[in-house]
């Protein structure tokens, strides 16, 4: 059996999606802690030969000022290797956040028990839905007062059109929170407050659902009776169906408190039990559609993120490659589909806790490749250079800006700069059919800032941004191209082309999008577009 046949099936790649403040950071830290080994990237591989990995790493961080440490976090649990991909939120929210999800095989959706589905959760969920990524839900902050669990489940079902299966059932919340029922084993997992000596990082203490132990723990017969009744009722949701989960239609729901480490271990167990290993990927080779298996011999993968230097005067970048097949070895030469050869002498390996593994990687692993701008988001890399994965999608921008230079004579120069940055995936570019405006689009404010800095340092241009009369954009798709042409002709003032020349509808508001959809039922107004 090849090494890849043993190693690839052990990999699990996932991301956490949540609205800011729901507890993603706290959960991440406690997952790493609960898994027993905080193999934070960059802190790993301090032993023997593997020390080399660490120094390469630190060199990159220090000399080049690229902070890659938190992009991928690796830990082991139940003999599996988990790669947790960071999805930046808050002010760092950008298209990278979305793109990272295209490299994940599953996601944990963290909800604040008091808030349910929030706007950013919904946005990230929609991206997961594009590829039907399986989702495990954690309702967090049970140590605080929250919404009724039945209402929360109904909200998930209604807002996300996702079947829910409570795997656990909480006994109250806030100060009255007692723990959760494991609905599959019919056991009760006791919540013991940290000030009473509780630390559930190794898994909560279990007792039967009825009897003296649970009674003593509750110390409130009425509360216990209500809880037992509700837990019985919750079973009526039915059995959890792993296939439906893996197809992205059903989410198992867990309850806990990341801060109190309650339920974190159980969540890890669920990840180990349900999340699939790397799956065969559809790709193109020599112009033919192929299925690439994780255990296939040829090393191949795709770049889902490119991190630029913090110091924008440097052109150094780290491209993050998700491997899809083969056994990657340090020093290997890989080629892009455009036949650029990249010698990967200094890969950043995110899993190097094991000395033997420090110099190679398998499907489901992520490697960081330092480069000077040769690699771009969406690039396919393989040994033959003949493999091409489906493109990483572009996402409907939420920030649109009209861009111009102070000096009108430099307009052409600016256009070139913007085109090149759009090619690279830094921001998007739209050319309206009417007039000569250039519109740039982004999903987060940070993207516009990065773009503006890069145009200044790399092209010596000062860009001025103005608010255009549009708020959002949609790609048009229809089986009958004549219908799109007809729509374009009738809406010249709001039609544009993107960087690939594809038709884009620029809308003043989401109401306008809804109206256009209603009037043109045969045309799809897409929020995401697969790049070619
Ligand atoms: P994020 O990455 O999703 O933005 O959330 P983060 O983990 O930073 O958590 C946001 C706030 O919520 C933090 O409080 C954190 O301590 C708190 N929190 C996370 N999980 C739980 C939980 O299970 N129960 C309770 N009660 N709180 C939780 P903060 O006051 O904003 O920050 P800090 O001063 O505690 O760091």
Coordinates of C-alpha atoms and ligand atoms in Angstrom, one line a residue, residues 18-27 90 140-144 256-260, ligand 1:
X18 CA -19.7 32.2 12.5
X19 CA -20.7 35.8 13.1
X20 CA -18.2 37.9 15.0
X21 CA -18.3 37.3 18.7
X22 CA -20.2 34.0 18.5
X23 CA -17.0 32.3 20.0
X24 CA -15.0 31.1 17.0
X25 CA -11.6 32.1 18.5
X26 CA -12.5 30.6 21.9
X27 CA -13.7 27.4 20.4
X90 CA -14.2 41.1 11.6
X140 CA -22.5 28.1 22.0
X141 CA -22.6 30.1 25.2
X142 CA -25.1 27.8 27.0
X143 CA -23.7 29.2 30.3
X144 CA -25.6 32.4 29.3
X256 CA -22.0 23.7 24.7
X257 CA -19.9 26.5 26.1
X258 CA -16.6 27.1 24.4
X259 CA -15.5 29.4 27.1
X260 CA -16.2 26.8 29.8
Ligands
LIG1 P1 -15.2 35.3 17.7 O1 -13.8 34.7 17.5 O2 -16.3 34.5 17.1 O3 -15.3 36.7 17.3 O4 -15.5 35.2 19.2 P2 -14.5 35.1 20.5 O5 -14.1 33.7 20.7 O6 -13.5 36.1 20.5 O7 -15.6 35.3 21.6 C1 -16.3 36.6 21.7 C2 -16.7 36.8 23.2 O8 -17.5 35.8 23.6 C3 -15.5 36.8 24.1 O9 -15.7 37.6 25.2 C4 -15.5 35.3 24.6 O10 -14.9 35.2 25.9 C5 -17.0 35.1 24.7 N1 -17.4 33.7 24.7 C6 -17.0 32.8 23.8 N2 -17.5 31.6 24.1 C7 -18.3 31.8 25.2 C8 -19.1 30.9 26.0 O11 -19.3 29.7 25.7 N3 -19.7 31.5 27.0 C9 -19.6 32.8 27.4 N4 -20.2 33.3 28.4 N5 -18.8 33.6 26.6 C10 -18.2 33.1 25.6 P3 -15.1 39.1 25.3 O12 -15.6 39.6 26.6 O13 -15.5 39.8 24.1 O14 -13.6 38.8 25.2 P4 -12.7 38.3 26.4 O15 -12.3 39.5 27.1 O16 -13.4 37.3 27.2 O17 -11.5 37.8 25.6

